Coordinates of C-alpha atoms and ligand atoms in Angstrom, one line a residue:
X706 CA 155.2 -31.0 -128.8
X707 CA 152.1 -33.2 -128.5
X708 CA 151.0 -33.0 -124.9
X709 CA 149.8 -36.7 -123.7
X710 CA 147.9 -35.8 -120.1
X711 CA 146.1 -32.5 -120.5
X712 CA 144.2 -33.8 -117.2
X713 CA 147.1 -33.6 -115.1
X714 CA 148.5 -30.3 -114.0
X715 CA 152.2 -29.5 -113.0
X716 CA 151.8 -30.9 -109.1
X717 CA 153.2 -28.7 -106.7
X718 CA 153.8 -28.8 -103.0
X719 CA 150.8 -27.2 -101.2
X720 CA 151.2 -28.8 -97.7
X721 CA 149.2 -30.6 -95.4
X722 CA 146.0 -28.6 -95.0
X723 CA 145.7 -28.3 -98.4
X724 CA 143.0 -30.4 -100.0
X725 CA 143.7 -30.3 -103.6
X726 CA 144.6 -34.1 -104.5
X727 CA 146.6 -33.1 -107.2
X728 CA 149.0 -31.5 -104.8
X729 CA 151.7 -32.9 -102.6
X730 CA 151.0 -32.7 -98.7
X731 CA 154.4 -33.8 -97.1
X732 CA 156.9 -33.7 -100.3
X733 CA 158.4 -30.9 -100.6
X734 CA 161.5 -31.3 -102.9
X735 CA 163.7 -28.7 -101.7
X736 CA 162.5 -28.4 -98.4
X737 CA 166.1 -29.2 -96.2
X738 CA 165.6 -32.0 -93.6
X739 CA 168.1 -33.7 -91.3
X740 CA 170.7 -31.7 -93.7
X741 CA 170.1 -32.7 -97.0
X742 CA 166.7 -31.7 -99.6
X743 CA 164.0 -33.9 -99.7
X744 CA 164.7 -34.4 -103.2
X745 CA 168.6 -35.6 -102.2
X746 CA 167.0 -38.0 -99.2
X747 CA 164.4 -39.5 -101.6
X748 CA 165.5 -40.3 -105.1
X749 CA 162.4 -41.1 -106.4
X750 CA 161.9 -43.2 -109.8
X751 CA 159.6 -44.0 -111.9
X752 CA 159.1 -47.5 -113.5
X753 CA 158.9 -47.6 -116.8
X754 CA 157.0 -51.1 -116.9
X755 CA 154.3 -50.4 -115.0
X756 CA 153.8 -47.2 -115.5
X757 CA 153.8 -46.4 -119.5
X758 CA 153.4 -50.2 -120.1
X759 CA 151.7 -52.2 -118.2
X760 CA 148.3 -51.8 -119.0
X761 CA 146.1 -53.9 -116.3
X762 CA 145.9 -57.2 -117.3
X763 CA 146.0 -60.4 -114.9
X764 CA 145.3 -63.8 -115.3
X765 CA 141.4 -63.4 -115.4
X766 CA 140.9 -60.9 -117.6
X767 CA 142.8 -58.4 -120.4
X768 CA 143.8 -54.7 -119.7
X769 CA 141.6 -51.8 -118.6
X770 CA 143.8 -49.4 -120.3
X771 CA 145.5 -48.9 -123.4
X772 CA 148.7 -47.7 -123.5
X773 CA 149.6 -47.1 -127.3
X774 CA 150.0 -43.5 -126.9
X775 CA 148.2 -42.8 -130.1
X776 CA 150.1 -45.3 -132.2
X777 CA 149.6 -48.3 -133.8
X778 CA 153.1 -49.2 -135.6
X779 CA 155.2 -50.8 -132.1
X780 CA 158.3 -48.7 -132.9
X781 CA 156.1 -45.5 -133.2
X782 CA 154.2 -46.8 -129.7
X783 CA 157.9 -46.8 -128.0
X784 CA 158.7 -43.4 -129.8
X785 CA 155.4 -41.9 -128.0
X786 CA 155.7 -44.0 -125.0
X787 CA 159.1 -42.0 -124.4
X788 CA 157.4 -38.2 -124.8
X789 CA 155.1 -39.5 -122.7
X790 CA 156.9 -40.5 -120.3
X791 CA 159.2 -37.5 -119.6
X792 CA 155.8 -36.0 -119.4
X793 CA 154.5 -37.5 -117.0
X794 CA 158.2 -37.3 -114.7
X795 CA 158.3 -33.6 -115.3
X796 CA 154.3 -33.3 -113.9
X797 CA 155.2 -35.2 -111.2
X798 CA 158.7 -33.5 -110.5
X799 CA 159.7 -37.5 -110.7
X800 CA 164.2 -37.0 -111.3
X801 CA 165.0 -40.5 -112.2
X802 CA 163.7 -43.6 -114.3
X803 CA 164.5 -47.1 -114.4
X804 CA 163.7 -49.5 -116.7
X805 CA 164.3 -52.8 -118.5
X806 CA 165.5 -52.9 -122.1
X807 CA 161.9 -54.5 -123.6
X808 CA 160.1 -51.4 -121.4
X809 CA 161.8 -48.9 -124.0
X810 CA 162.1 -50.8 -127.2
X811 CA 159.9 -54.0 -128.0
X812 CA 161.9 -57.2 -128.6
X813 CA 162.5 -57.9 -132.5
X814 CA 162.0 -60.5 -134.3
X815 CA 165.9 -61.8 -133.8
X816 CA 168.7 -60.1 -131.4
X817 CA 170.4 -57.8 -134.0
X818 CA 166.7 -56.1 -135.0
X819 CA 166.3 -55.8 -131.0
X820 CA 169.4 -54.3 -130.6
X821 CA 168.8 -51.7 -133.5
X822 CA 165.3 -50.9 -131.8
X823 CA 167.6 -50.4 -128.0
X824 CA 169.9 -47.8 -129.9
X825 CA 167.3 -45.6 -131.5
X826 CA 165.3 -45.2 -128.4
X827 CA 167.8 -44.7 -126.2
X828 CA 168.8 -41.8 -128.2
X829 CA 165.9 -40.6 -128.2
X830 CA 165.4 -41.0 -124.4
X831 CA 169.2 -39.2 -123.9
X832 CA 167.7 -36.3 -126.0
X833 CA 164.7 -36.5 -123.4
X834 CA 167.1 -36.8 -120.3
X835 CA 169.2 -33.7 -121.2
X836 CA 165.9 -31.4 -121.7
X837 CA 164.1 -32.4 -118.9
X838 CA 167.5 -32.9 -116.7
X839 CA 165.9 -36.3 -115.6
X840 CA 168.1 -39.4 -114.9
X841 CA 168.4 -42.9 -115.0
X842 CA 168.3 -44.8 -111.6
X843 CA 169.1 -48.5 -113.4
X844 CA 168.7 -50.3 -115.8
X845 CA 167.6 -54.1 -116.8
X846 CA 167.4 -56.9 -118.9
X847 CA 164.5 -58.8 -119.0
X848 CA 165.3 -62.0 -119.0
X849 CA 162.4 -63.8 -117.6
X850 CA 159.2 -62.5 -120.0
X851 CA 159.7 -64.6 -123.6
X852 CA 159.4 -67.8 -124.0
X853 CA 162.8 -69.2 -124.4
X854 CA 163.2 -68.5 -120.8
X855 CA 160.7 -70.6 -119.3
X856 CA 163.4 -72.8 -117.4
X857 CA 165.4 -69.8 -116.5
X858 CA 167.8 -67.3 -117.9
X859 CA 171.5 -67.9 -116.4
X860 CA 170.2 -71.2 -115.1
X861 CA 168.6 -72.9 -118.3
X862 CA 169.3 -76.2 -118.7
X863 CA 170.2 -75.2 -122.0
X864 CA 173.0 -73.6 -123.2
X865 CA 172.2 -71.4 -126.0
X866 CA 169.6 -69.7 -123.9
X867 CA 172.9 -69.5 -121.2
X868 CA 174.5 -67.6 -124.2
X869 CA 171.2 -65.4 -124.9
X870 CA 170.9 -64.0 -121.4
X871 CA 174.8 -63.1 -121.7
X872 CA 173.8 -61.0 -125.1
X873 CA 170.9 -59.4 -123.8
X874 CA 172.3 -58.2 -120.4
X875 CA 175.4 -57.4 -122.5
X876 CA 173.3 -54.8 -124.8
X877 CA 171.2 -53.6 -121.5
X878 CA 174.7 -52.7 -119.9
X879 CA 175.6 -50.6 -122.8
X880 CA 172.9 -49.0 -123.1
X881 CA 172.7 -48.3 -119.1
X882 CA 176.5 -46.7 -119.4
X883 CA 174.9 -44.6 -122.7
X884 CA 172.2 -43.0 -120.4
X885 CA 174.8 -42.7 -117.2
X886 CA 172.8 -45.0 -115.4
X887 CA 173.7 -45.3 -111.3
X888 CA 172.9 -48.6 -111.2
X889 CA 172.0 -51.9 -113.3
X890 CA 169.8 -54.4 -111.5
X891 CA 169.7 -58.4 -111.4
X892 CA 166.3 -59.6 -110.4
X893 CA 166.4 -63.3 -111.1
X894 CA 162.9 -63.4 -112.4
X895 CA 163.1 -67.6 -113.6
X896 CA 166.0 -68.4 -111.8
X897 CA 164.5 -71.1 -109.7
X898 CA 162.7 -74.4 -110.0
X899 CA 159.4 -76.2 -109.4
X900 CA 161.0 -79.7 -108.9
X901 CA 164.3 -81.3 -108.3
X902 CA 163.2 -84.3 -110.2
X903 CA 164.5 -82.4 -113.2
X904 CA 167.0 -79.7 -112.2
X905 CA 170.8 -79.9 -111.4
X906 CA 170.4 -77.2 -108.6
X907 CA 174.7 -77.5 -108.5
X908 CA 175.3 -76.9 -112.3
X909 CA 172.3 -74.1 -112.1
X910 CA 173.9 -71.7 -109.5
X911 CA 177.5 -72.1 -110.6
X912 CA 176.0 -71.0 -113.8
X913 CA 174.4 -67.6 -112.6
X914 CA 177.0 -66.7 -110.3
X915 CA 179.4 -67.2 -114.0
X916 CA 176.8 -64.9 -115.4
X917 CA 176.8 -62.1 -112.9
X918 CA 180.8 -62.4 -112.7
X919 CA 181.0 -62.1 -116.8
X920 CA 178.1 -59.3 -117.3
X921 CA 179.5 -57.6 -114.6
X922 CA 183.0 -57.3 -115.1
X923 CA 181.7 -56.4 -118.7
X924 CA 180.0 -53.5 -117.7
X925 CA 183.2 -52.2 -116.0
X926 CA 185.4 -52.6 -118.6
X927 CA 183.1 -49.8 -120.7
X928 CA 183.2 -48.0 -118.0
X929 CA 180.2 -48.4 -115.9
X930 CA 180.7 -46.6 -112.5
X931 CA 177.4 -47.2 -110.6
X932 CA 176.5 -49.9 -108.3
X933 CA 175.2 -53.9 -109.5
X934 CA 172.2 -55.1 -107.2
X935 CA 170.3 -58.2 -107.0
X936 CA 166.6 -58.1 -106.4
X937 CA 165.7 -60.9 -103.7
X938 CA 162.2 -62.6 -103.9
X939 CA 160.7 -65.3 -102.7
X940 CA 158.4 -67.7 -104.2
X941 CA 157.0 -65.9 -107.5
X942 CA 157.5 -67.0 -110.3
X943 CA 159.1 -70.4 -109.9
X944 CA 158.2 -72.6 -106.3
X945 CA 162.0 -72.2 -105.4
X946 CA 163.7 -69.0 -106.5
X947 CA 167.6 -68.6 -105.7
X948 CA 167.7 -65.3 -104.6
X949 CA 164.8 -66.1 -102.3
X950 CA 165.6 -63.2 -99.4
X951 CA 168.5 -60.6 -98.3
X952 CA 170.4 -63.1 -96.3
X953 CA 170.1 -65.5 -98.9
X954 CA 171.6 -63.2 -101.7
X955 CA 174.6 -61.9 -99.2
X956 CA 175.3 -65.6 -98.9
X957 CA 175.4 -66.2 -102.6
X958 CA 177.3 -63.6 -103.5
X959 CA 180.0 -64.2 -101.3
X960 CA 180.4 -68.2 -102.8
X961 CA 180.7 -66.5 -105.9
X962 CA 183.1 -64.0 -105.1
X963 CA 180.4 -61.1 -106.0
X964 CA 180.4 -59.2 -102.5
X965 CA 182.5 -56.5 -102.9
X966 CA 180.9 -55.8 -105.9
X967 CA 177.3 -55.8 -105.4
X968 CA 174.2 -54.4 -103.2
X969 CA 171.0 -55.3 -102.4
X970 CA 167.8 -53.8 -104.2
X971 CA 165.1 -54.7 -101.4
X972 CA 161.5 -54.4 -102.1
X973 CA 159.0 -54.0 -100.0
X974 CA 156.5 -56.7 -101.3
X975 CA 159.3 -59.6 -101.8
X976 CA 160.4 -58.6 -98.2
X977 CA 156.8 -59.9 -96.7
X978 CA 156.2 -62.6 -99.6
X979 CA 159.6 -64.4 -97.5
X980 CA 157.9 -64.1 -94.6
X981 CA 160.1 -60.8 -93.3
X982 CA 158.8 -57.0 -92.7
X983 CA 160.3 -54.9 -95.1
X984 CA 162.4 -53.4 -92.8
X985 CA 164.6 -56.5 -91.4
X986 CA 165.3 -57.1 -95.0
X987 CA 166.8 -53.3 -95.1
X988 CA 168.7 -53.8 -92.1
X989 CA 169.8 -57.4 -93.0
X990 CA 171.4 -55.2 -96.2
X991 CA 172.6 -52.8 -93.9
X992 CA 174.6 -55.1 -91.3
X993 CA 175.5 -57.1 -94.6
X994 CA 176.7 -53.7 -95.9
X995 CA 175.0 -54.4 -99.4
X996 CA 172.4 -51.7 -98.7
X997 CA 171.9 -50.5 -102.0
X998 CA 168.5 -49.6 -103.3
X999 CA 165.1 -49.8 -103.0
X1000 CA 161.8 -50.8 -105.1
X1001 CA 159.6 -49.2 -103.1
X1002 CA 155.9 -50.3 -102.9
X1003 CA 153.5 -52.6 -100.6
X1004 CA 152.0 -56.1 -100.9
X1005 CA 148.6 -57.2 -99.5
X1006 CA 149.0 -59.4 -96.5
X1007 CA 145.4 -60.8 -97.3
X1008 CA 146.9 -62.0 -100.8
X1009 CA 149.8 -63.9 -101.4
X1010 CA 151.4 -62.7 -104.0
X1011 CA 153.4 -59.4 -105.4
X1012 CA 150.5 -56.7 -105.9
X1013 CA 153.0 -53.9 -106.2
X1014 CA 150.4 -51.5 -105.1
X1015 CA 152.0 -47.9 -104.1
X1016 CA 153.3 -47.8 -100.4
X1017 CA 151.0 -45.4 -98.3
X1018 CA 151.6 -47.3 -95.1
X1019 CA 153.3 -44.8 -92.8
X1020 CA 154.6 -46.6 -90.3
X1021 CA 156.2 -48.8 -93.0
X1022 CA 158.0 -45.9 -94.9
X1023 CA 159.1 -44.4 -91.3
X1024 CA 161.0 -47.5 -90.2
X1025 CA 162.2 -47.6 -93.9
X1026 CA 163.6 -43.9 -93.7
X1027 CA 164.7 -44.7 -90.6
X1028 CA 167.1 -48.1 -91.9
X1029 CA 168.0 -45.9 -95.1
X1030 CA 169.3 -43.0 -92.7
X1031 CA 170.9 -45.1 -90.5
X1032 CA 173.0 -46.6 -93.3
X1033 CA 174.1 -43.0 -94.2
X1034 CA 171.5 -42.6 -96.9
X1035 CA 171.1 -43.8 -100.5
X1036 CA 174.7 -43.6 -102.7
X1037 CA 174.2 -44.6 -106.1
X1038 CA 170.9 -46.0 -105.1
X1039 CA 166.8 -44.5 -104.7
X1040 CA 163.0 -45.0 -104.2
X1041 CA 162.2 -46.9 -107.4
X1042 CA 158.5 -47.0 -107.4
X1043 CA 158.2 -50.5 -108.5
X1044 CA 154.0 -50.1 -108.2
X1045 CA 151.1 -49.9 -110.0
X1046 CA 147.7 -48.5 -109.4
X1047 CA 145.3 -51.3 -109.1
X1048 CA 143.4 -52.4 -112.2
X1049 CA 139.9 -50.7 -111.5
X1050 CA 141.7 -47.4 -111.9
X1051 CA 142.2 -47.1 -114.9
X1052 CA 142.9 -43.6 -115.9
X1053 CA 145.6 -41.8 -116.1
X1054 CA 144.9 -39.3 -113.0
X1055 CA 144.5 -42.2 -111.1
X1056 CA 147.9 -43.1 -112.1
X1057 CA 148.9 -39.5 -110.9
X1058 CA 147.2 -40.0 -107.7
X1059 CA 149.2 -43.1 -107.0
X1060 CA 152.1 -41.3 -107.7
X1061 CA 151.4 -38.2 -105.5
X1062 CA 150.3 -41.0 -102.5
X1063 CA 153.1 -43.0 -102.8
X1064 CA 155.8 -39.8 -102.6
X1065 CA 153.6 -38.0 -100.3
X1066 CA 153.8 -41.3 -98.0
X1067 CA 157.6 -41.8 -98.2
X1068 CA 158.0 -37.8 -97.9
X1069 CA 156.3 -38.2 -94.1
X1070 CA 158.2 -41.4 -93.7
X1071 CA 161.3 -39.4 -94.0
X1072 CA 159.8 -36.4 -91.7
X1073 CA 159.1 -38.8 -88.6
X1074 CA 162.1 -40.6 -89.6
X1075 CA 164.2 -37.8 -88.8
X1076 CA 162.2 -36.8 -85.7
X1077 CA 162.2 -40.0 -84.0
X1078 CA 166.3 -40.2 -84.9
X1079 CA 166.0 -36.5 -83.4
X1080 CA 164.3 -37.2 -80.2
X1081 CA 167.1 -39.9 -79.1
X1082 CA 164.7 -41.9 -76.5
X1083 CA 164.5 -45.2 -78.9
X1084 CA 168.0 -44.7 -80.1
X1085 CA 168.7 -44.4 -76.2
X1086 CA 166.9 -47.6 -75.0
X1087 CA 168.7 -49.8 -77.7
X1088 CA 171.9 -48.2 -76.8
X1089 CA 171.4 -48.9 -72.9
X1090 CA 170.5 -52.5 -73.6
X1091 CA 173.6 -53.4 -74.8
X1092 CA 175.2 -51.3 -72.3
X1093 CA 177.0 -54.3 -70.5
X1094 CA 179.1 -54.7 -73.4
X1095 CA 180.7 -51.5 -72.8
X1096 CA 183.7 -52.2 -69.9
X1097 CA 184.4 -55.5 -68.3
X1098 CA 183.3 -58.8 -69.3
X1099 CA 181.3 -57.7 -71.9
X1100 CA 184.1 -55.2 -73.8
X1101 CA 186.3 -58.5 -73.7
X1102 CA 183.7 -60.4 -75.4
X1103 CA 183.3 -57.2 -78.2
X1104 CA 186.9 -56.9 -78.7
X1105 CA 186.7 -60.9 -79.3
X1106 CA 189.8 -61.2 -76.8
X1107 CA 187.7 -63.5 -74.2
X1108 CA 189.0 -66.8 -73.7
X1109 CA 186.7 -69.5 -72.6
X1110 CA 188.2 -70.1 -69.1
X1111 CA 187.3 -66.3 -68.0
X1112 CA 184.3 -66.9 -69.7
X1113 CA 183.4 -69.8 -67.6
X1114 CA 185.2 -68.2 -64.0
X1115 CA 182.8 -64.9 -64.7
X1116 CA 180.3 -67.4 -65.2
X1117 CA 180.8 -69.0 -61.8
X1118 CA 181.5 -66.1 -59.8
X1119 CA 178.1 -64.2 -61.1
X1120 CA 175.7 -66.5 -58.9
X1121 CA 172.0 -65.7 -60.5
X1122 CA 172.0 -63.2 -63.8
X1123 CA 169.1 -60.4 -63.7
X1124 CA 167.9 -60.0 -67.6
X1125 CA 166.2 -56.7 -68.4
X1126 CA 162.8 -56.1 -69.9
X1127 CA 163.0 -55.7 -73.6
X1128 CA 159.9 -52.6 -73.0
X1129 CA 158.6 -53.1 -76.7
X1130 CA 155.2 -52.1 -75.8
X1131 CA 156.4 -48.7 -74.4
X1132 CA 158.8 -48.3 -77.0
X1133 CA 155.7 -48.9 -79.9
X1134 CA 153.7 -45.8 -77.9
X1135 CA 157.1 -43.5 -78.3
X1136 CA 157.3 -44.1 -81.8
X1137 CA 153.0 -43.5 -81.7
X1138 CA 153.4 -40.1 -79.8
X1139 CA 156.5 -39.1 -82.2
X1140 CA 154.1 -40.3 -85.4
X1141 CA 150.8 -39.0 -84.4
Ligands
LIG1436 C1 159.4 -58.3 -110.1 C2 160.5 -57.4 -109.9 C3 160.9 -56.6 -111.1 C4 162.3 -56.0 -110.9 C5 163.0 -55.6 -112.1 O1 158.7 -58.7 -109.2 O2 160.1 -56.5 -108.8 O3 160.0 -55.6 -111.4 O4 162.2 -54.9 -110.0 O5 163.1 -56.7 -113.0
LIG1437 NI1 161.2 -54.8 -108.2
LIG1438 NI1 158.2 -57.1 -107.5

């Protein structure tokens, strides 16, 4: 078989000292931490859009790459796009993909043709799953990219385009249960609006909560076992987007009876574009218990919008290892890198490198994750805090069995109350001499 990236080698764990960059330094797949493989902890992905489609452009200028894998004909482009692919995951001992349905097949010219296109690639990307033993995180529908979702998918103000949405995501679920997908996503891409001087914002969200109940109770009657997660984001690309942040989402879903149902996909970059660290929206998931999954990445706090670059912040990927342990690691869910390398590089080992960075960075995350969970003394502090919750008074008030009057006699009794310090500055320098 053709071989796409002679530049880039098999990439094997070589350790910290070593200084080969096309080596991992912290990942180590089946190196056993905190009682399970890195490879179990981690569950990294690999996105299909940005990685074997998106080929650089922004609003100021075309790609820097090309991406036809050799091709010219758009059907022999996805056939290529797929060897290529599984490639690349193999080099990169990546286990999972995700993807949305245009990704893998390019849209037709009408719904039936795109539908054909979906069932010969996914065929071929089965074949590709079952040889390299690689698997599919989720899947997705785009339903925000052509045209005739400009004013939104499940909230159009149109009807046919209502009925469109319902098609596509129909055809994406099938084809998510073909490949045994673990999940299926919802990211609300044009669900929003820019002004309420022409949108019905009632009508709109009683229409996607419809949407997600139909689709979804669809993909269960074929058989679809996995989780269903919303992606939250703020801001991009409509003013007002519905499924603006974690809270936001849990508080939708349980209006439209979808809680029970459905987790959270949190991703870094949306988590800061709503004004949050990626971490409170993890542990907003977590106490919500809709932690799910992850799109794993960084924004630019300088820029204000989703740059999807790859995550190499540590601290970041610590205190996300540290939520993801804490809510007893990822079920059906994983580290989708939803990241691309920046536009100057433009090669494919840069697009390695980024890869290697990104798992390398989550890798340590999960290391110092475990050792600061290890070492007790922040675990400790938090526990002590609320320590006067544990007998009297305060045991009353947890067991919700307090009634106002002893509430207000405790009160009087207590004379002046003496409020702890809350230490953060000592508790930044443990997590320093645990990281460092
Ligand atoms: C866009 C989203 C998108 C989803 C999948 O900002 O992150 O890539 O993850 O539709
Ligand atoms: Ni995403
Ligand atoms: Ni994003």
């Amino acid at each position: 078989m053709k071989e796409f990236f002679a530049d880039i080698p098999y990439v094997k764990y070589e350790g910290a000292k070593s200084t080969n960059p096309m080596a991992f330094h912290y990942y180590n797949p089946d190196e056993v931490i905190a009682g399970k493989t890195m490879r179990e902890h981690l569950k990294f992905a690999m996105s299909y859009w940005h990685t074997m489609c998106a080929e650089g452009s922004d609003m100021f200028g075309v790609g820097s790459m090309t991406k036809n894998y050799g091709a010219s004909d758009p059907m022999e482009i996805a056939r290529n796009k797929a060897y290529a692919a599984f490639e690349f995951m193999n080099k990169l001992s990546i286990d999972y993909f995700c993807f949305h349905d245009r990704d893998i097949a390019p849209e037709g010219s009408s719904l039936a043709e795109s539908n054909a296109r979906l069932d010969e690639i996914s065929d071929l990307l089965a074949e590709l799953m079952k040889k390299y033993d690689k698997k599919v995180l989720w899947g997705t529908a785009n339903c925000f990219g052509n045209p005739r979702y400009m004013h939104g998918a499940g909230t159009s103000p149109n009807a046919d385009v209502f009925a469109f949405a319902a098609a596509q995501i129909k055809k994406a679920m099938e084809i998510t249960v073909k490949l045994g997908g673990n999940g299926y996503v919802y990211w609300g891409g044009r669900e929003g609006y820019e002004t309420l001087l022409n949108t019905d914002m009632g009508l709109e969200l009683d229409n996607l909560g419809y949407l997600l109940q139909l689709t979804s109770a669809y993909a269960r009657s074929i058989g679809f076992k996995g989780d269903f997660y919303i992606e939250p984001k703020p801001k991009e690309p409509t003013k007002h987007q519905y499924d603006f942040d974690a809270a936001t989402v849990c508080g939708f879903l349980r209006k439209y009876g979808l809680d029970k149902d459905f987790r959270l996909n949190i991703e870094a970059n949306h988590a800061t574009l709503a004004g949050h660290t990626f971490q409170h929206e993890l542990a907003t998931a977590r106490v919500n218990g809709a932690f799910g999954s992850i799109d794993a990445n960084q924004g630019d706090m300088l820029l204000g919008w989703d740059t999807d670059q790859f995550p190499t912040n540590v601290y970041d990927t610590t205190f996300c290892m540290i939520e993801v342990l804490k809510a007893g690691g990822f079920t059906n869910g994983g580290l989708n890198f939803d990241a691309k390398a920046r536009r100057g590089s433009n090669t494919w080992e840069d697009i390695a490198y980024s890869y290697i960075a990104g798992m390398d960075a989550f890798a340590l995350g999960l290391r110092k994750a475990a050792a600061i969970i290890e070492d007790g003394t922040i675990d400790k502090f938090v526990a002590d805090r609320y320590a006067s919750y544990n007998d009297g008074i305060g045991k009353k008030i947890m067991d919700k069995c307090a009634t106002i009057e002893e509430l207000e006699a405790h009160a009087l009794a207590m004379g002046d109350v003496s409020v702890s310090s809350g230490r953060q500055e000592y508790l930044e320098n443990v997590m320093n001499r645990i990281l460092f």
